[in-house]
JSON list of C-alpha atoms in Angstrom, two decimals:
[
{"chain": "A", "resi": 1, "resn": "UNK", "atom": "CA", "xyz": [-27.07, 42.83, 97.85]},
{"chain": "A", "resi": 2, "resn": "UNK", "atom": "CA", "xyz": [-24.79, 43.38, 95.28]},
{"chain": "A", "resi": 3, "resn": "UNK", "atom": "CA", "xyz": [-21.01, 44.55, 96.49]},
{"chain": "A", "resi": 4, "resn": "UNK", "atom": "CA", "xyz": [-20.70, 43.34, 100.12]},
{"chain": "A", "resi": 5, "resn": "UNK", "atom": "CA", "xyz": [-18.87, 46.14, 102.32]},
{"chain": "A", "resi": 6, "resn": "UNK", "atom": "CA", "xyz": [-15.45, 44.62, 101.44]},
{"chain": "A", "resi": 7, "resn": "UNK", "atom": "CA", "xyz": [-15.97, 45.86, 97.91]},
{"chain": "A", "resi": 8, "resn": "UNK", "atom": "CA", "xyz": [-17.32, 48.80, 98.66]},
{"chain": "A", "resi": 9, "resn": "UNK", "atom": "CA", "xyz": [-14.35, 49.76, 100.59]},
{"chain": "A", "resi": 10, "resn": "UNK", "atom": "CA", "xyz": [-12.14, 48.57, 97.99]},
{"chain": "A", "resi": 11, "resn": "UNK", "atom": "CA", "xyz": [-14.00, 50.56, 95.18]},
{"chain": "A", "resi": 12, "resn": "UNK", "atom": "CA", "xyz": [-13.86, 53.78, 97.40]},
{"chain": "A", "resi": 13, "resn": "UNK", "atom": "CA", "xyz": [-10.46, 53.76, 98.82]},
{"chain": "A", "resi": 14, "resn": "UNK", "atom": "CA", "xyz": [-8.23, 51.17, 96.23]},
{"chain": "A", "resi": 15, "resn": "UNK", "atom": "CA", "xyz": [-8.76, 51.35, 92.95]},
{"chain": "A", "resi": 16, "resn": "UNK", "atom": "CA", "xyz": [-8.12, 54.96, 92.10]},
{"chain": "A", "resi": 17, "resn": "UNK", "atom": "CA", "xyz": [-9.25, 58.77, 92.34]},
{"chain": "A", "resi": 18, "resn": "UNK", "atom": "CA", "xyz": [-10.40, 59.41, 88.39]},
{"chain": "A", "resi": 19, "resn": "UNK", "atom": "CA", "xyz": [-14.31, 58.60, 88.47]},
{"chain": "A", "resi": 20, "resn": "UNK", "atom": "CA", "xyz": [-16.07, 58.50, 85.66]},
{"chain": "A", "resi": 21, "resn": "UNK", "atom": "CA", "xyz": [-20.04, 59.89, 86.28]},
{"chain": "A", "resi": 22, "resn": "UNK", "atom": "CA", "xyz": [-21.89, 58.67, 83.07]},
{"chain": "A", "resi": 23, "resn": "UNK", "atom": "CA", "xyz": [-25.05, 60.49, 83.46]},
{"chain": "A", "resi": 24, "resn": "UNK", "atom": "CA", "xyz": [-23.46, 63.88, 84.67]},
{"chain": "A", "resi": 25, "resn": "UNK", "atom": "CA", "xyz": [-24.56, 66.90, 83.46]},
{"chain": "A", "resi": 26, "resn": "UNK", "atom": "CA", "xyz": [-25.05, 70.49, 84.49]},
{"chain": "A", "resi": 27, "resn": "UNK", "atom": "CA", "xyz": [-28.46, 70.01, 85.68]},
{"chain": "A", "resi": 28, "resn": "UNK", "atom": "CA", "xyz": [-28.15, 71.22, 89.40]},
{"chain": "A", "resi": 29, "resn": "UNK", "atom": "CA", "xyz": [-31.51, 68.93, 90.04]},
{"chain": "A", "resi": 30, "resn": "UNK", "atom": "CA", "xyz": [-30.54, 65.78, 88.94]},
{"chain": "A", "resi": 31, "resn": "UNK", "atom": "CA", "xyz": [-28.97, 63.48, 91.54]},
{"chain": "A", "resi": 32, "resn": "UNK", "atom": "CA", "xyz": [-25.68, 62.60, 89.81]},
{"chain": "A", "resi": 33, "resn": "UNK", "atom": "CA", "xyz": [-25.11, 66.59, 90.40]},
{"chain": "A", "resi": 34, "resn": "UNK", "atom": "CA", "xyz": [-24.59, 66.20, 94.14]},
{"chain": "A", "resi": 35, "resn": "UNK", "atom": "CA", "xyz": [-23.25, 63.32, 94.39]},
{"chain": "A", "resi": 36, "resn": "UNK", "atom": "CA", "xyz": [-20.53, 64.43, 91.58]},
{"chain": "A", "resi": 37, "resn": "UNK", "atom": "CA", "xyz": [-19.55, 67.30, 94.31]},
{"chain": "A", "resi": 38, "resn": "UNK", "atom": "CA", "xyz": [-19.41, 64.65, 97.31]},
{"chain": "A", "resi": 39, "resn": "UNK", "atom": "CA", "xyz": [-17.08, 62.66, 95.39]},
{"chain": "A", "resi": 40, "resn": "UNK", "atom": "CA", "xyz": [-14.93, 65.84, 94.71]},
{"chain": "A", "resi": 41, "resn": "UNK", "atom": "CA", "xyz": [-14.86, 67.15, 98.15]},
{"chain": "A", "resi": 42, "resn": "UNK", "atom": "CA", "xyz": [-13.52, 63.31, 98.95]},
{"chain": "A", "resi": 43, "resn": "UNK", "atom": "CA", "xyz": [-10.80, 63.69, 96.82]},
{"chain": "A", "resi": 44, "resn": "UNK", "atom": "CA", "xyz": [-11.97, 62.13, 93.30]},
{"chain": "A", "resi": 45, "resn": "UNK", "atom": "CA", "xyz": [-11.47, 63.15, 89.78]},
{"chain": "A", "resi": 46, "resn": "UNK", "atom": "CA", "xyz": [-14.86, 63.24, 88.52]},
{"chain": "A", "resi": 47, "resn": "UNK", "atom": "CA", "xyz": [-15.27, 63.17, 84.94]},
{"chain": "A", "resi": 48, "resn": "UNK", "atom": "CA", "xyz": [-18.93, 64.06, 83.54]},
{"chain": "A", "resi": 49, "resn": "UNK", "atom": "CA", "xyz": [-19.77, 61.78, 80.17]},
{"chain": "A", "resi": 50, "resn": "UNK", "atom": "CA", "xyz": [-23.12, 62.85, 78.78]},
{"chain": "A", "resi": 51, "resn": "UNK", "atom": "CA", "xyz": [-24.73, 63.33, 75.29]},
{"chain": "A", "resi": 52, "resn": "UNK", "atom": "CA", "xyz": [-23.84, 67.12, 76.19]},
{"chain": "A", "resi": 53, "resn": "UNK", "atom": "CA", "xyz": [-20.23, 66.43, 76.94]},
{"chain": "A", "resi": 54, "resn": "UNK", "atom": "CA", "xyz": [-21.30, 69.55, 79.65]},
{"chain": "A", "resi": 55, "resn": "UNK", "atom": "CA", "xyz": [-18.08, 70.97, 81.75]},
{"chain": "A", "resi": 56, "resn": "UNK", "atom": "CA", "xyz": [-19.50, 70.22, 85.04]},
{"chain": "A", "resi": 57, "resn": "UNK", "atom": "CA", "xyz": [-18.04, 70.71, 88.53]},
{"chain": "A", "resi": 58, "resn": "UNK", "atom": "CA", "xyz": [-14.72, 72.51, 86.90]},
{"chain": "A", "resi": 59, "resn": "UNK", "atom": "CA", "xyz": [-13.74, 69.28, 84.66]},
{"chain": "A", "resi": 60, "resn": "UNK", "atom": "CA", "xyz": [-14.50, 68.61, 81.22]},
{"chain": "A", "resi": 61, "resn": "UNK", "atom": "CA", "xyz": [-17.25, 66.18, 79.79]},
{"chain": "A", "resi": 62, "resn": "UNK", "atom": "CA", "xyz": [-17.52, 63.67, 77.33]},
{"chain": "A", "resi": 63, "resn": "UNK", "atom": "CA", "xyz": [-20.06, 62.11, 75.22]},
{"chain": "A", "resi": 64, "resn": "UNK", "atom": "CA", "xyz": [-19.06, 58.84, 75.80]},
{"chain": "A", "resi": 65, "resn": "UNK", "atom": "CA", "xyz": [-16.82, 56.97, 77.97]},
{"chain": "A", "resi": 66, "resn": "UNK", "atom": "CA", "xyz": [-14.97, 55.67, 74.99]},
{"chain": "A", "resi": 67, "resn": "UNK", "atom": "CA", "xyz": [-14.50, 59.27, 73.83]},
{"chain": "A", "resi": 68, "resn": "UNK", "atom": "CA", "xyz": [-12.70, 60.05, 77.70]},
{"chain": "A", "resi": 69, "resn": "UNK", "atom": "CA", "xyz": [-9.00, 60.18, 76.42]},
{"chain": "A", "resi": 70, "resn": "UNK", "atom": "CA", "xyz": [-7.35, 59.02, 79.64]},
{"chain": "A", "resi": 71, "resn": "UNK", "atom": "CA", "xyz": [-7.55, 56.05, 82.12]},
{"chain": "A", "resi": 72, "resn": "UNK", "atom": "CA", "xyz": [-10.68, 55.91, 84.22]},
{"chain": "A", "resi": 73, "resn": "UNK", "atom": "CA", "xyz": [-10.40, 53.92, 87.57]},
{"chain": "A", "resi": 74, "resn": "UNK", "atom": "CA", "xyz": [-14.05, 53.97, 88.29]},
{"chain": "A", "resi": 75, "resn": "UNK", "atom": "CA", "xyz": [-17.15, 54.30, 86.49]},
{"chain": "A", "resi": 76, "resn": "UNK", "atom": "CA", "xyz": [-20.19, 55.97, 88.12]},
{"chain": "A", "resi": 77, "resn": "UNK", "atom": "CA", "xyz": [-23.49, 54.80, 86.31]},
{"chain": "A", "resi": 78, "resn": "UNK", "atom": "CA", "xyz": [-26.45, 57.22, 86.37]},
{"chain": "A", "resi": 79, "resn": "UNK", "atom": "CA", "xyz": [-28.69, 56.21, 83.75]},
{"chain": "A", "resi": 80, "resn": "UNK", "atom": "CA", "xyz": [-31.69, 53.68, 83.79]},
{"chain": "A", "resi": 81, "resn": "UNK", "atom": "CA", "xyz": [-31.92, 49.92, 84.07]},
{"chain": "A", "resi": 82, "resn": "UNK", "atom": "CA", "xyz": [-32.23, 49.53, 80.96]},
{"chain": "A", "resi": 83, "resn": "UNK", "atom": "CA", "xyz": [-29.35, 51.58, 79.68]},
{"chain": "A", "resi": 84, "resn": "UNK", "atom": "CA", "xyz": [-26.75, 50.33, 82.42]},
{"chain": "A", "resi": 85, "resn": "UNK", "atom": "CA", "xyz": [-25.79, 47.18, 81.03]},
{"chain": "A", "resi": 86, "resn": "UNK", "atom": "CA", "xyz": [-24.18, 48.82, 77.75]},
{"chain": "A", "resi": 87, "resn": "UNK", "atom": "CA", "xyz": [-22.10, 51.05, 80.00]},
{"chain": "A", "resi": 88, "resn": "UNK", "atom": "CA", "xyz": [-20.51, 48.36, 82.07]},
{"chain": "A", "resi": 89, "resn": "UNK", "atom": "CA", "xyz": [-19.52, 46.95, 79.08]},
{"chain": "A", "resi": 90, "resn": "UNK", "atom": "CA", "xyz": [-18.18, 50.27, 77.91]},
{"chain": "A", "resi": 91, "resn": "UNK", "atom": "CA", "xyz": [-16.57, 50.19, 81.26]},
{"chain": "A", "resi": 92, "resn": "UNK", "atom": "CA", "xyz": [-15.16, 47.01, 80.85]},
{"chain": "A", "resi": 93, "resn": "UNK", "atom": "CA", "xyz": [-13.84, 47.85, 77.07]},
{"chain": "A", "resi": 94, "resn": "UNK", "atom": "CA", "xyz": [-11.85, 51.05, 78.54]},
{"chain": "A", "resi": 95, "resn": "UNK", "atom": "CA", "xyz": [-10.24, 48.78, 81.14]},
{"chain": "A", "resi": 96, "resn": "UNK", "atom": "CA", "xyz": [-11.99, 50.42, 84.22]},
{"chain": "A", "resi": 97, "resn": "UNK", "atom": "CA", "xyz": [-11.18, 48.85, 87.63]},
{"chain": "A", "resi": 98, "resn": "UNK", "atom": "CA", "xyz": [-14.57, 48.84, 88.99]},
{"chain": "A", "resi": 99, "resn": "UNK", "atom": "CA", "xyz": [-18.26, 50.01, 88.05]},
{"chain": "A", "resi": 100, "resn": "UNK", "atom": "CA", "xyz": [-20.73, 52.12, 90.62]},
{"chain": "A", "resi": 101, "resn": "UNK", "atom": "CA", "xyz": [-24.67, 51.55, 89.03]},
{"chain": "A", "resi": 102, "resn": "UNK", "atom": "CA", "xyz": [-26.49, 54.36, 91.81]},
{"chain": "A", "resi": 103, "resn": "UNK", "atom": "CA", "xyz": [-29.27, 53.71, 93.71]},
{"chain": "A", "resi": 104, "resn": "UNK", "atom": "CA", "xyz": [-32.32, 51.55, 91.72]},
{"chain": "A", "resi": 105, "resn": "UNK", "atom": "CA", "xyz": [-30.27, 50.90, 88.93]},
{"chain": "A", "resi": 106, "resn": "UNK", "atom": "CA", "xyz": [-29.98, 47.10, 88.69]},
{"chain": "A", "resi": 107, "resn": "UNK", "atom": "CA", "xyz": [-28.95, 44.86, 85.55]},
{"chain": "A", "resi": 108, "resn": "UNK", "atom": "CA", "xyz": [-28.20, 41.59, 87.32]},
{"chain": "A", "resi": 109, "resn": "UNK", "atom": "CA", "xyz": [-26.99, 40.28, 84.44]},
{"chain": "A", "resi": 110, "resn": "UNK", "atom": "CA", "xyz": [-24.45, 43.18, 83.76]},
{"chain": "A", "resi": 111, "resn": "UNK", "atom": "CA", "xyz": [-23.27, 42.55, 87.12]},
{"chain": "A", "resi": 112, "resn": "UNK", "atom": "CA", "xyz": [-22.58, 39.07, 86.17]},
{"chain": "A", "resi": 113, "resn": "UNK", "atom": "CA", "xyz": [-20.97, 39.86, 82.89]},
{"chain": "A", "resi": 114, "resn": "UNK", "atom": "CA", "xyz": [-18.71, 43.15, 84.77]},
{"chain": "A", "resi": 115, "resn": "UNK", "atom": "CA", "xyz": [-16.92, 40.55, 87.59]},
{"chain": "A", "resi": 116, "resn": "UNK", "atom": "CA", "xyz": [-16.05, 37.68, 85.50]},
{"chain": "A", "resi": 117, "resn": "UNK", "atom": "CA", "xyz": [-13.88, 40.19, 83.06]},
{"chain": "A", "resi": 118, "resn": "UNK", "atom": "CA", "xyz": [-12.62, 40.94, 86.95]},
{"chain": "A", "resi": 119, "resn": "UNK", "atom": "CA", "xyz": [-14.26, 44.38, 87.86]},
{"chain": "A", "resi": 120, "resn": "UNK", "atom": "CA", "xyz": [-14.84, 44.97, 91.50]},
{"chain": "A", "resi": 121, "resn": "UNK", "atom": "CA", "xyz": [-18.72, 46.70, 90.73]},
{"chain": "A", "resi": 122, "resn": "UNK", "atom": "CA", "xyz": [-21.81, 47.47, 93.48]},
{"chain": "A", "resi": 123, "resn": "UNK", "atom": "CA", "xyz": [-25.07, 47.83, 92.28]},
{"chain": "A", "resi": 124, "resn": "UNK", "atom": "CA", "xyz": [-28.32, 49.78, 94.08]},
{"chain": "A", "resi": 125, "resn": "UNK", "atom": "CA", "xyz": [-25.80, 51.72, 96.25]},
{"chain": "A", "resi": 126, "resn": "UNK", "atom": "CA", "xyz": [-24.61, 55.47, 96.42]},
{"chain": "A", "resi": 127, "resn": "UNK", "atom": "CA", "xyz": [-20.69, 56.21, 96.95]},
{"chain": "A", "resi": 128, "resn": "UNK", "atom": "CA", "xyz": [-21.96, 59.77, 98.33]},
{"chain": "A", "resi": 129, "resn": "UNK", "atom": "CA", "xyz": [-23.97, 57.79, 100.91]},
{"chain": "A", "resi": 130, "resn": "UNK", "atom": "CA", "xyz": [-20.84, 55.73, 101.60]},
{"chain": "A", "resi": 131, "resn": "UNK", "atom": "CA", "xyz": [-17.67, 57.82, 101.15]},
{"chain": "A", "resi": 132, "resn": "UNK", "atom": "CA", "xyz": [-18.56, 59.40, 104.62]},
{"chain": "A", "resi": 133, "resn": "UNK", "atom": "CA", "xyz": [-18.95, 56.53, 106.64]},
{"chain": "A", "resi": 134, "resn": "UNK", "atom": "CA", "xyz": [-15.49, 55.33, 106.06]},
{"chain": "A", "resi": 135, "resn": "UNK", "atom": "CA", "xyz": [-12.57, 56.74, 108.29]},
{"chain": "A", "resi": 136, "resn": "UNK", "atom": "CA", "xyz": [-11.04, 59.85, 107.15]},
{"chain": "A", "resi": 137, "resn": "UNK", "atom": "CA", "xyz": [-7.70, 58.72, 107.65]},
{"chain": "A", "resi": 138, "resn": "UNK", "atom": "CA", "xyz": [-8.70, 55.78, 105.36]},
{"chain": "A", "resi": 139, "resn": "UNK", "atom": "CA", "xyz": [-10.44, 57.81, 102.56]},
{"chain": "A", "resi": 140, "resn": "UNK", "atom": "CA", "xyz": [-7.41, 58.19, 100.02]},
{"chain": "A", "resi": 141, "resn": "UNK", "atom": "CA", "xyz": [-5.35, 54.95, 101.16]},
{"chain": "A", "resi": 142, "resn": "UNK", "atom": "CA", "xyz": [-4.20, 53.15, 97.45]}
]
């Protein structure tokens, strides 16, 4: 398991409302769609980056996550295996807090690489799945 409940916790509720959703696009089938408008109804900033740089959900996208002008507290990987690893470096580069790679996207070494520049990350987990189960009182603690 990568990103013990602790972490999850920590990802979800401390390190900050602006989520980055690389992956996001207007495509009302693809799973990064819902879970986008989970994370919204729980209070996050979600901010799509996609090739598209689609407006999705009411906020504007981005290419890239180095073209995002603004800090990003968490970033929400949706794109293969074999893609991820390049975005957590991205994510480390724009001095994100922590890094979300979704359900069956794993890079163990990316995961290595992400904590020791001191990212909290999870890996093979949804925050749409998790965001629920935590208090509501406890959902938008800092």
């Amino acid at each position: 398991m990568y990103g013990d409940e602790a972490t999850v916790r920590r990802i979800l509720t401390g390190l900050g409302d602006t989520w980055a959703v690389v992956g996001l696009s207007s495509n009302r089938q693809r799973a990064a769609y819902g879970v986008a408008a989970v994370l919204q109804r729980f209070g996050k900033r979600v901010v799509p980056v996609h090739r598209k740089a689609e407006t999705v959900h009411g906020e504007k996208g981005y290419a890239s996550l180095a073209d995002v002008p603004f800090d990003v507290d968490v970033v929400d990987v949706f794109v293969n295996s074999d893609l991820a690893g390049a975005v957590a470096d991205e994510a480390v580069a724009k001095d994100a807090k922590g890094v979300w790679f979704q359900l069956g996207v794993i890079d163990e070494a990316a995961y290595e690489r992400t904590r020791a520049a001191g990212l909290e990350m999870v890996m093979d987990r949804c925050p749409a799945i998790e965001i629920p189960r935590l208090s509501p009182h406890r959902v938008h603690e800092s």
